[in-house]
Short mmCIF file of C-alpha atoms in Angstrom, two decimals:
data_model
loop_
_atom_site.label_atom_id
_atom_site.label_comp_id
_atom_site.label_asym_id
_atom_site.label_seq_id
_atom_site.Cartn_x
_atom_site.Cartn_y
_atom_site.Cartn_z
CA MET A 1 0.03 -4.56 -0.47
CA SER A 2 -1.63 -6.98 -2.56
CA LYS A 3 -3.47 -9.89 -1.48
CA ASP A 4 -1.62 -11.64 -4.02
CA ALA A 5 1.92 -10.87 -2.50
CA ARG A 6 0.24 -11.17 0.74
CA THR A 7 -0.41 -15.08 0.64
CA ARG A 8 2.56 -16.58 -1.78
CA GLY A 9 4.54 -19.22 0.20
CA ALA A 10 0.69 -18.86 2.94
CA LEU A 11 0.81 -23.23 1.92
CA ARG A 12 4.33 -23.62 2.97
CA LEU A 13 4.34 -21.81 6.42
CA LEU A 14 1.53 -22.18 7.82
CA GLY A 15 2.63 -24.24 10.18
CA VAL A 16 5.73 -21.47 11.37
CA LEU A 17 2.96 -19.10 13.18
CA ALA A 18 1.46 -22.40 14.97
CA VAL A 19 5.47 -22.98 16.20
CA ALA A 20 6.35 -19.56 17.30
CA THR A 21 2.89 -19.07 19.03
CA THR A 22 3.71 -22.17 21.29
CA VAL A 23 7.74 -20.59 21.49
CA ALA A 24 6.17 -17.84 22.54
CA ALA A 25 3.76 -19.45 25.58
CA THR A 26 6.50 -21.34 27.23
CA ALA A 27 9.42 -18.66 27.14
CA GLY A 28 8.37 -17.49 30.62
CA CYS A 29 7.16 -13.86 28.00
CA SER A 30 6.27 -10.61 29.95
CA ALA A 31 3.33 -9.22 28.11
CA SER A 32 4.60 -8.30 25.83
CA GLY A 33 7.30 -11.58 24.66
CA SER A 34 10.27 -9.65 25.47
CA SER A 35 12.40 -11.19 27.53
CA ALA A 36 15.67 -10.34 29.84
CA SER A 37 17.72 -12.50 32.68
CA SER A 38 19.11 -10.71 34.86
CA ASP A 39 22.47 -11.03 33.23
CA GLY A 40 20.99 -12.08 30.04
CA PRO A 41 20.40 -10.05 26.62
CA VAL A 42 16.63 -8.40 26.47
CA THR A 43 15.21 -10.74 23.95
CA LEU A 44 12.28 -8.38 21.68
CA GLU A 45 9.61 -10.76 19.25
CA PHE A 46 9.32 -8.65 15.49
CA ALA A 47 5.70 -10.03 14.58
CA GLN A 48 5.10 -9.41 10.53
CA TRP A 49 4.33 -11.29 7.61
CA TRP A 50 7.21 -10.11 5.29
CA GLU A 51 9.80 -13.10 6.09
CA PRO A 52 7.68 -15.57 4.23
CA GLU A 53 7.31 -13.19 1.15
CA LEU A 54 11.46 -12.70 1.45
CA PRO A 55 13.81 -14.84 -0.46
CA ALA A 56 14.45 -17.61 2.24
CA GLY A 57 16.84 -16.37 4.96
CA ALA A 58 16.67 -12.96 3.93
CA LEU A 59 15.01 -11.30 7.40
CA ARG A 60 16.45 -13.43 9.46
CA GLY A 61 20.01 -12.23 8.13
CA ILE A 62 19.19 -8.97 9.21
CA MET A 63 18.15 -10.49 12.35
CA ASP A 64 21.96 -11.29 12.91
CA ASP A 65 23.29 -8.66 11.58
CA PHE A 66 21.60 -6.59 13.82
CA GLU A 67 22.04 -8.73 16.58
CA ALA A 68 25.77 -8.30 16.30
CA ALA A 69 26.13 -4.69 16.22
CA ASN A 70 23.83 -5.21 19.17
CA PRO A 71 25.37 -7.47 21.17
CA GLY A 72 23.07 -7.40 24.42
CA ILE A 73 19.37 -7.64 22.08
CA LYS A 74 18.10 -10.74 20.95
CA VAL A 75 15.35 -10.93 18.10
CA ASN A 76 12.67 -13.52 18.32
CA LEU A 77 10.95 -13.49 14.84
CA LEU A 78 7.13 -13.80 14.73
CA SER A 79 6.27 -14.77 10.87
CA GLY A 80 3.60 -15.98 9.67
CA PRO A 81 0.85 -15.17 5.83
CA TYR A 82 -0.29 -11.64 6.55
CA ALA A 83 -4.28 -13.21 7.35
CA SER A 84 -2.63 -14.47 10.28
CA THR A 85 -0.41 -12.13 11.54
CA LYS A 86 -3.36 -9.78 11.74
CA GLU A 87 -4.81 -11.71 14.04
CA GLN A 88 -2.06 -12.54 15.71
CA LEU A 89 -1.89 -8.82 16.39
CA PHE A 90 -5.30 -7.50 16.95
CA ALA A 91 -5.46 -10.50 19.91
CA GLY A 92 -3.09 -9.18 21.41
CA ALA A 93 -3.80 -5.17 21.24
CA ALA A 94 -6.92 -6.45 22.57
CA ALA A 95 -4.80 -8.42 25.54
CA GLY A 96 -1.75 -6.33 25.62
CA THR A 97 0.30 -9.32 25.18
CA MET A 98 1.40 -7.75 21.13
CA SER A 99 5.50 -8.16 20.43
CA ASP A 100 7.46 -5.42 21.06
CA VAL A 101 8.22 -4.91 17.65
CA VAL A 102 4.95 -5.35 14.62
CA GLY A 103 4.77 -5.72 11.07
CA LEU A 104 1.83 -2.57 10.22
CA ASP A 105 -0.62 -2.33 7.94
CA GLY A 106 -1.76 1.88 7.53
CA ALA A 107 -5.26 0.92 7.94
CA TRP A 108 -4.93 -0.84 11.83
CA VAL A 109 -2.64 1.95 12.85
CA SER A 110 -5.90 4.51 13.62
CA ASP A 111 -7.60 2.10 15.59
CA PHE A 112 -4.61 0.13 17.54
CA ALA A 113 -3.35 3.90 18.85
CA LYS A 114 -7.01 4.58 19.88
CA GLN A 115 -6.59 1.07 22.21
CA GLY A 116 -3.29 1.85 22.91
CA ALA A 117 -2.00 -0.94 21.56
CA LEU A 118 0.89 1.34 19.67
CA ALA A 119 3.41 3.14 21.30
CA ASP A 120 3.58 7.06 20.38
CA LEU A 121 6.83 6.50 17.69
CA THR A 122 7.23 10.16 17.83
CA GLN A 123 8.46 10.26 22.10
CA LEU A 124 10.45 7.10 20.98
CA MET A 125 12.53 9.26 18.16
CA SER A 126 12.77 12.31 20.51
CA ASP A 127 14.27 10.55 23.17
CA ALA A 128 16.21 8.68 20.68
CA GLY A 129 17.86 11.42 18.68
CA TYR A 130 16.61 10.23 15.69
CA ASP A 131 16.87 12.18 12.79
CA GLU A 132 13.01 11.61 11.91
CA SER A 133 13.99 14.33 8.19
CA GLN A 134 15.34 11.16 6.83
CA LEU A 135 12.14 9.39 7.11
CA ALA A 136 9.68 9.26 3.23
CA SER A 137 6.49 9.33 5.35
CA GLN A 138 5.39 9.08 9.64
CA ILE A 139 1.27 7.75 9.93
CA LYS A 140 0.93 9.77 12.79
CA VAL A 141 -2.74 9.28 14.99
CA ASP A 142 -3.72 12.81 16.46
CA GLY A 143 -0.65 14.62 15.35
CA SER A 144 1.74 11.34 16.84
CA THR A 145 3.52 9.16 14.62
CA TYR A 146 2.41 5.47 15.43
CA MET A 147 3.86 3.84 12.17
CA ILE A 148 6.85 4.06 10.28
CA PRO A 149 6.36 3.08 6.77
CA ALA A 150 10.04 0.70 5.69
CA VAL A 151 8.98 -0.40 2.39
CA ASN A 152 6.71 0.82 -0.31
CA PHE A 153 5.29 -1.16 -3.14
CA VAL A 154 3.37 1.06 -5.18
CA TYR A 155 0.17 1.33 -8.13
CA PRO A 156 1.61 3.17 -11.18
CA LEU A 157 0.04 3.07 -14.13
CA PHE A 158 0.15 -0.67 -16.38
CA THR A 159 -0.28 0.17 -20.26
CA ASN A 160 -0.35 -2.71 -23.16
CA ASP A 161 2.35 -0.86 -25.46
CA ASP A 162 0.67 -4.28 -28.55
CA LEU A 163 -2.69 -2.41 -27.93
CA LEU A 164 -1.66 1.10 -27.64
CA ALA A 165 0.15 0.72 -30.72
CA LYS A 166 -2.66 -1.09 -32.60
CA ALA A 167 -4.65 2.07 -31.25
CA GLY A 168 -1.80 4.56 -32.38
CA VAL A 169 -1.44 6.25 -29.47
CA THR A 170 2.15 6.27 -29.36
CA ALA A 171 3.21 6.56 -25.87
CA PRO A 172 2.16 6.11 -22.27
CA PRO A 173 -0.53 9.14 -21.43
CA SER A 174 0.81 11.48 -19.09
CA THR A 175 -2.79 13.60 -18.38
CA ARG A 176 -6.21 13.12 -18.35
CA THR A 177 -6.83 14.65 -21.73
CA GLU A 178 -4.19 12.27 -23.33
CA PHE A 179 -5.72 8.87 -20.77
CA SER A 180 -9.42 9.40 -22.02
CA ASN A 181 -8.42 9.44 -25.96
CA ALA A 182 -5.79 6.62 -25.45
CA ALA A 183 -8.85 4.70 -23.30
CA LYS A 184 -11.45 5.82 -26.20
CA ALA A 185 -8.62 4.42 -28.93
CA VAL A 186 -7.93 1.04 -26.96
CA THR A 187 -12.07 0.38 -26.66
CA ALA A 188 -12.82 1.10 -30.21
CA LEU A 189 -10.23 -1.19 -31.30
CA GLY A 190 -13.25 -4.07 -30.58
CA ASP A 191 -12.99 -7.26 -30.16
CA ASN A 192 -14.07 -6.94 -26.63
CA THR A 193 -11.30 -4.91 -25.27
CA SER A 194 -11.48 -2.22 -23.12
CA GLY A 195 -9.60 1.10 -22.43
CA TRP A 196 -9.35 0.73 -18.81
CA ILE A 197 -10.61 -2.14 -15.84
CA LEU A 198 -12.26 -0.11 -12.69
CA PRO A 199 -12.51 -2.95 -9.71
CA LEU A 200 -15.06 -1.70 -7.89
CA SER A 201 -16.61 -4.69 -5.72
CA GLN A 202 -17.85 -3.99 -2.07
CA GLU A 203 -16.48 -6.99 -0.77
CA ALA A 204 -12.88 -5.75 -1.15
CA PRO A 205 -13.61 -2.60 -0.97
CA ASN A 206 -9.29 -0.87 -2.06
CA GLY A 207 -10.83 -0.17 -5.72
CA ILE A 208 -11.99 3.07 -4.83
CA GLN A 209 -8.50 3.64 -2.82
CA ASN A 210 -5.69 2.85 -5.85
CA ASP A 211 -7.76 3.41 -8.62
CA VAL A 212 -10.04 6.26 -7.48
CA MET A 213 -9.26 8.45 -5.59
CA SER A 214 -5.63 7.67 -7.14
CA TRP A 215 -6.38 10.55 -9.54
CA VAL A 216 -6.97 13.42 -6.70
CA TRP A 217 -3.59 12.64 -6.45
CA ALA A 218 -1.41 12.05 -9.44
CA SER A 219 -2.86 14.77 -9.19
CA GLY A 220 -1.18 16.79 -5.99
CA GLY A 221 -5.42 17.28 -4.20
CA SER A 222 -6.76 15.88 -0.80
CA MET A 223 -9.81 14.22 0.84
CA LEU A 224 -8.83 15.23 4.07
CA LYS A 225 -8.67 18.24 5.30
CA ASP A 226 -6.63 18.67 9.30
CA GLY A 227 -7.10 15.32 9.46
CA LYS A 228 -11.02 15.46 8.42
CA PRO A 229 -12.75 13.99 5.26
CA ASP A 230 -13.30 16.75 3.25
CA LEU A 231 -15.33 14.72 0.02
CA THR A 232 -16.77 18.27 -1.42
CA ASN A 233 -12.98 19.98 -2.68
CA SER A 234 -12.99 20.22 -6.31
CA ASP A 235 -10.38 18.00 -6.51
CA VAL A 236 -12.27 15.06 -5.95
CA LYS A 237 -15.22 16.30 -7.36
CA SER A 238 -13.00 16.85 -10.40
CA ALA A 239 -11.77 13.24 -10.23
CA VAL A 240 -15.08 11.57 -9.65
CA GLU A 241 -15.68 13.72 -12.39
CA PHE A 242 -13.50 12.48 -14.77
CA VAL A 243 -13.26 9.03 -14.08
CA GLN A 244 -17.61 8.97 -14.68
CA GLY A 245 -17.03 11.05 -18.01
CA MET A 246 -14.70 7.65 -18.58
CA TRP A 247 -17.69 5.66 -17.44
CA ASN A 248 -20.05 7.52 -19.44
CA ASP A 249 -18.31 6.81 -22.78
CA GLY A 250 -18.13 3.54 -22.38
CA SER A 251 -13.72 3.16 -22.24
CA ILE A 252 -14.29 1.26 -19.19
CA ALA A 253 -14.12 -2.67 -18.54
CA PRO A 254 -17.57 -4.09 -18.05
CA GLY A 255 -17.99 -6.15 -15.17
CA SER A 256 -16.84 -2.98 -12.58
CA PHE A 257 -19.55 -3.18 -9.69
CA THR A 258 -18.03 -7.23 -8.72
CA MET A 259 -14.76 -6.68 -9.35
CA LYS A 260 -11.91 -7.29 -7.87
CA GLU A 261 -7.71 -6.44 -7.95
CA GLN A 262 -6.73 -9.74 -9.23
CA ASP A 263 -9.75 -9.58 -11.61
CA LYS A 264 -8.21 -6.83 -12.97
CA VAL A 265 -4.90 -7.97 -13.38
CA GLU A 266 -6.31 -11.43 -15.45
CA GLU A 267 -7.88 -9.09 -17.79
CA PHE A 268 -4.88 -6.87 -18.35
CA GLY A 269 -2.50 -10.25 -18.20
CA ASN A 270 -5.12 -11.75 -21.18
CA GLY A 271 -4.94 -8.58 -23.52
CA ARG A 272 -8.00 -7.77 -23.27
CA VAL A 273 -7.55 -3.99 -21.64
CA GLY A 274 -5.24 -1.58 -22.98
CA MET A 275 -4.89 0.52 -19.49
CA MET A 276 -5.00 -0.75 -15.72
CA ILE A 277 -3.09 1.29 -11.71
CA ASP A 278 -1.93 -2.00 -10.34
CA SER A 279 0.71 -2.84 -7.79
CA LEU A 280 4.65 -3.87 -8.91
CA ALA A 281 4.09 -6.93 -7.26
CA HIS A 282 2.64 -8.13 -10.30
CA ILE A 283 5.09 -7.63 -12.78
CA ASN A 284 6.84 -10.52 -12.02
CA LEU A 285 3.42 -12.77 -12.25
CA LEU A 286 2.35 -11.17 -15.51
CA ARG A 287 6.10 -11.65 -17.19
CA LYS A 288 5.46 -15.32 -16.03
CA ASN A 289 1.68 -15.52 -16.67
CA ASP A 290 2.99 -14.76 -20.71
CA PRO A 291 6.69 -14.49 -21.54
CA ASN A 292 5.16 -12.53 -24.58
CA LEU A 293 3.16 -9.89 -23.11
CA LYS A 294 4.87 -6.01 -23.68
CA PHE A 295 3.71 -3.40 -21.26
CA SER A 296 5.12 -0.55 -19.61
CA ILE A 297 4.55 1.14 -16.74
CA SER A 298 4.21 5.28 -16.09
CA ALA A 299 3.27 8.29 -13.73
CA ILE A 300 -1.32 7.94 -13.03
CA PRO A 301 -2.27 11.06 -15.61
CA ALA A 302 -2.65 14.49 -13.39
CA ALA A 303 -5.17 16.67 -14.30
CA ASP A 304 -3.99 19.03 -18.05
CA GLY A 305 -1.64 21.93 -17.20
CA PHE A 306 -0.70 20.16 -13.72
CA THR A 307 2.67 20.64 -13.10
CA GLY A 308 3.63 19.84 -8.66
CA GLU A 309 4.87 16.96 -7.80
CA ARG A 310 2.56 13.58 -8.69
CA GLY A 311 1.29 11.58 -5.01
CA ILE A 312 1.56 7.72 -6.05
CA PRO A 313 -0.62 5.42 -4.27
CA TYR A 314 0.78 3.07 -1.98
CA ALA A 315 0.72 0.23 0.25
CA SER A 316 3.81 -0.21 3.18
CA TRP A 317 5.12 -2.74 5.49
CA GLY A 318 4.60 -0.12 8.19
CA LEU A 319 6.86 -1.02 11.50
CA GLY A 320 5.69 -0.25 14.75
CA VAL A 321 6.46 -0.57 18.52
CA SER A 322 4.06 -2.28 21.00
CA GLY A 323 2.68 -0.70 23.61
CA SER A 324 3.15 -2.79 26.70
CA SER A 325 6.36 -3.22 25.87
CA ALA A 326 9.23 -4.12 28.66
CA HIS A 327 12.22 -2.30 26.09
CA PRO A 328 10.83 -0.52 23.77
CA ALA A 329 14.19 1.87 24.15
CA GLU A 330 16.03 -1.23 22.73
CA ALA A 331 12.55 -1.98 20.54
CA PHE A 332 13.19 1.19 18.61
CA LYS A 333 16.52 0.66 18.27
CA LEU A 334 15.31 -2.21 15.97
CA VAL A 335 13.42 0.53 14.10
CA SER A 336 15.73 2.47 13.79
CA TYR A 337 17.72 -0.28 11.87
CA LEU A 338 15.96 -1.01 10.03
CA MET A 339 15.38 1.89 8.25
CA SER A 340 18.93 2.55 8.67
CA GLU A 341 20.09 4.01 4.58
CA LYS A 342 21.79 0.51 4.53
CA VAL A 343 19.49 -1.56 6.01
CA ASN A 344 16.60 0.01 4.79
CA ALA A 345 18.53 -0.31 1.34
CA ASP A 346 19.37 -3.91 1.39
CA LEU A 347 15.50 -4.47 2.16
CA SER A 348 13.53 -2.62 -0.11
CA THR A 349 16.26 -4.80 -2.11
CA LYS A 350 14.79 -8.10 -1.35
CA ALA A 351 11.37 -7.24 -1.32
CA ASN A 352 11.83 -4.90 -5.04
CA ALA A 353 10.11 -2.66 -2.81
CA PHE A 354 10.74 1.40 -2.69
CA PRO A 355 12.60 2.71 0.57
CA GLY A 356 11.51 4.59 3.39
CA ASN A 357 14.47 6.55 4.14
CA THR A 358 15.10 8.69 1.12
CA LYS A 359 18.88 8.60 1.47
CA SER A 360 18.44 5.00 1.29
CA VAL A 361 18.52 3.46 -2.69
CA PRO A 362 18.41 0.35 -4.19
CA ASP A 363 19.75 -2.43 -6.59
CA PHE A 364 16.93 -2.85 -9.16
CA SER A 365 19.94 -4.59 -11.31
CA GLY A 366 19.09 -8.17 -11.36
CA SER A 367 15.65 -7.47 -11.44
CA ASP A 368 13.06 -6.80 -13.95
CA PRO A 369 13.95 -2.77 -15.68
CA LEU A 370 10.13 -1.79 -15.29
CA PHE A 371 11.52 -1.28 -10.50
CA GLN A 372 14.32 0.86 -11.47
CA THR A 373 12.12 2.67 -13.79
CA ALA A 374 8.98 3.05 -11.13
CA PHE A 375 11.85 3.57 -8.73
CA ASP A 376 13.20 6.89 -11.14
CA ILE A 377 8.26 7.74 -11.26
CA TYR A 378 8.58 7.60 -7.20
CA LYS A 379 11.96 9.73 -6.57
CA LYS A 380 10.72 12.19 -9.10
CA GLY A 381 6.87 12.10 -7.20
CA TYR A 382 5.63 11.19 -3.33
CA PRO A 383 4.07 8.33 -1.93
CA ALA A 384 -0.20 8.73 -1.49
CA ASN A 385 -2.99 7.05 0.16
CA GLU A 386 -4.50 8.97 2.75
CA PHE A 387 -6.81 5.93 3.97
CA THR A 388 -3.45 5.10 5.71
CA GLY A 389 -4.30 5.93 9.16
CA LEU A 390 -7.71 6.62 9.02
CA PRO A 391 -10.47 4.71 11.52
CA VAL A 392 -11.61 2.17 9.93
CA ALA A 393 -10.08 2.66 6.47
CA GLU A 394 -12.30 -0.03 4.61
CA GLU A 395 -15.18 0.68 5.81
CA LEU A 396 -14.32 4.69 4.18
CA MET A 397 -13.38 2.67 0.94
CA ARG A 398 -16.40 0.93 1.07
CA THR A 399 -19.79 3.54 2.41
CA PHE A 400 -17.92 5.96 -0.66
CA ASP A 401 -17.89 2.81 -3.25
CA THR A 402 -21.53 2.66 -2.24
CA GLN A 403 -22.20 6.58 -3.17
CA PHE A 404 -19.84 5.70 -6.48
CA GLN A 405 -21.77 2.46 -7.53
CA SER A 406 -24.81 5.00 -7.68
CA LEU A 407 -23.73 7.63 -9.37
CA LEU A 408 -22.58 5.57 -12.09
CA ASN A 409 -25.42 3.64 -12.29
CA GLY A 410 -27.08 7.37 -12.52
CA ASP A 411 -29.43 7.03 -9.52
CA GLN A 412 -27.56 10.53 -7.84
CA SER A 413 -25.62 13.74 -9.02
CA VAL A 414 -22.00 14.03 -8.74
CA ASP A 415 -22.85 16.40 -5.94
CA ASP A 416 -25.42 14.35 -4.03
CA THR A 417 -22.62 11.53 -4.58
CA LEU A 418 -20.06 13.19 -2.46
CA LYS A 419 -22.58 15.83 0.31
CA ASN A 420 -23.46 11.62 1.21
CA ALA A 421 -20.55 10.01 1.05
CA GLN A 422 -18.74 13.63 3.46
CA SER A 423 -21.93 12.54 5.91
CA GLN A 424 -21.32 8.90 6.28
CA TRP A 425 -17.65 9.69 6.54
CA GLU A 426 -17.78 12.12 9.07
CA SER A 427 -19.60 9.43 11.44
CA GLN A 428 -16.68 7.55 12.05
CA PHE A 429 -14.10 10.13 12.51
#
């Protein structure tokens, strides 16, 4: 999820986490925070940052429906901003007091799993007789699932319709050659316009994930082999050479080395950039900031001649179960309920996101038409984010970023860039 989306409503809800924490501290909880009297219902804690980002009352309403369908289980929501939830979960993981059910960012999963802080969902699914074929994706560590993406926020290609038309480009590009040509044409318009924008700040290095490796995944490629780094393969090399070519052509907006995600959104929204890869979460922000901005979204262009399914980068609201929960079976009941076809469709609709259940169909009739367009793109491809589940995922992005900037700066070759990054990554596995 983007930083902007994670922090929406943070000021309004800063007190929520404090109140929830106080309740947990005084409620006579078990190690995981769940409780049950000898003749009363099991009470599960569900810690997440989702409630502040959903319409008021939406998540509580889903929990009320779950409780009605499962009279022996109650759910206590522990809700707060993303950053506060992250701190709470990391502290709980270290102390063995993590809430029964937890909202997860894929970047945390490997570390939590290796600490034993998360339950093995593969085993819980098996115990429950759960049909995992309905899941769009699962995040695994050493062959076992520890996170199920509940909803996905994808990152398609955004194009400024007016700028492209002015440059003589009649449709969003669908291949790398078309993209490169469109970027050159927009840049040639002058007046400080650029064809594409690429954020490579090492302080927030997710541009490597969303804006660089996305070119690999869009053509069905991978940066891994058997779960280990494989940065020197032809898929990654081809994508890196493509981006380097764009850089050498002068088609990329200046300032990349210090630019963050919010900077590219601002430049695109101000009409200075023809194309960007970005989260759907920013559609409403762009509409609000400039109602006259005409833009489209489309699949990230693939390598010329590629005809397979295209991977589309995404971030997720993930679900996990605490390894210290006293009630893992009941906790998984809540997970499976959230992943059921109708409930998952409802959650996706409310979040303006895409479902983690392959059978779920969100209703975007009351939303911006581009959400439906994006869902059609999503259905034709597959969610792709290989950083999810990797150890120290953000640090892997940062070390690749360092090498990549050296390449763009002319200090080393593509081969040396990938070899150096490969060596640094291997040391983390």
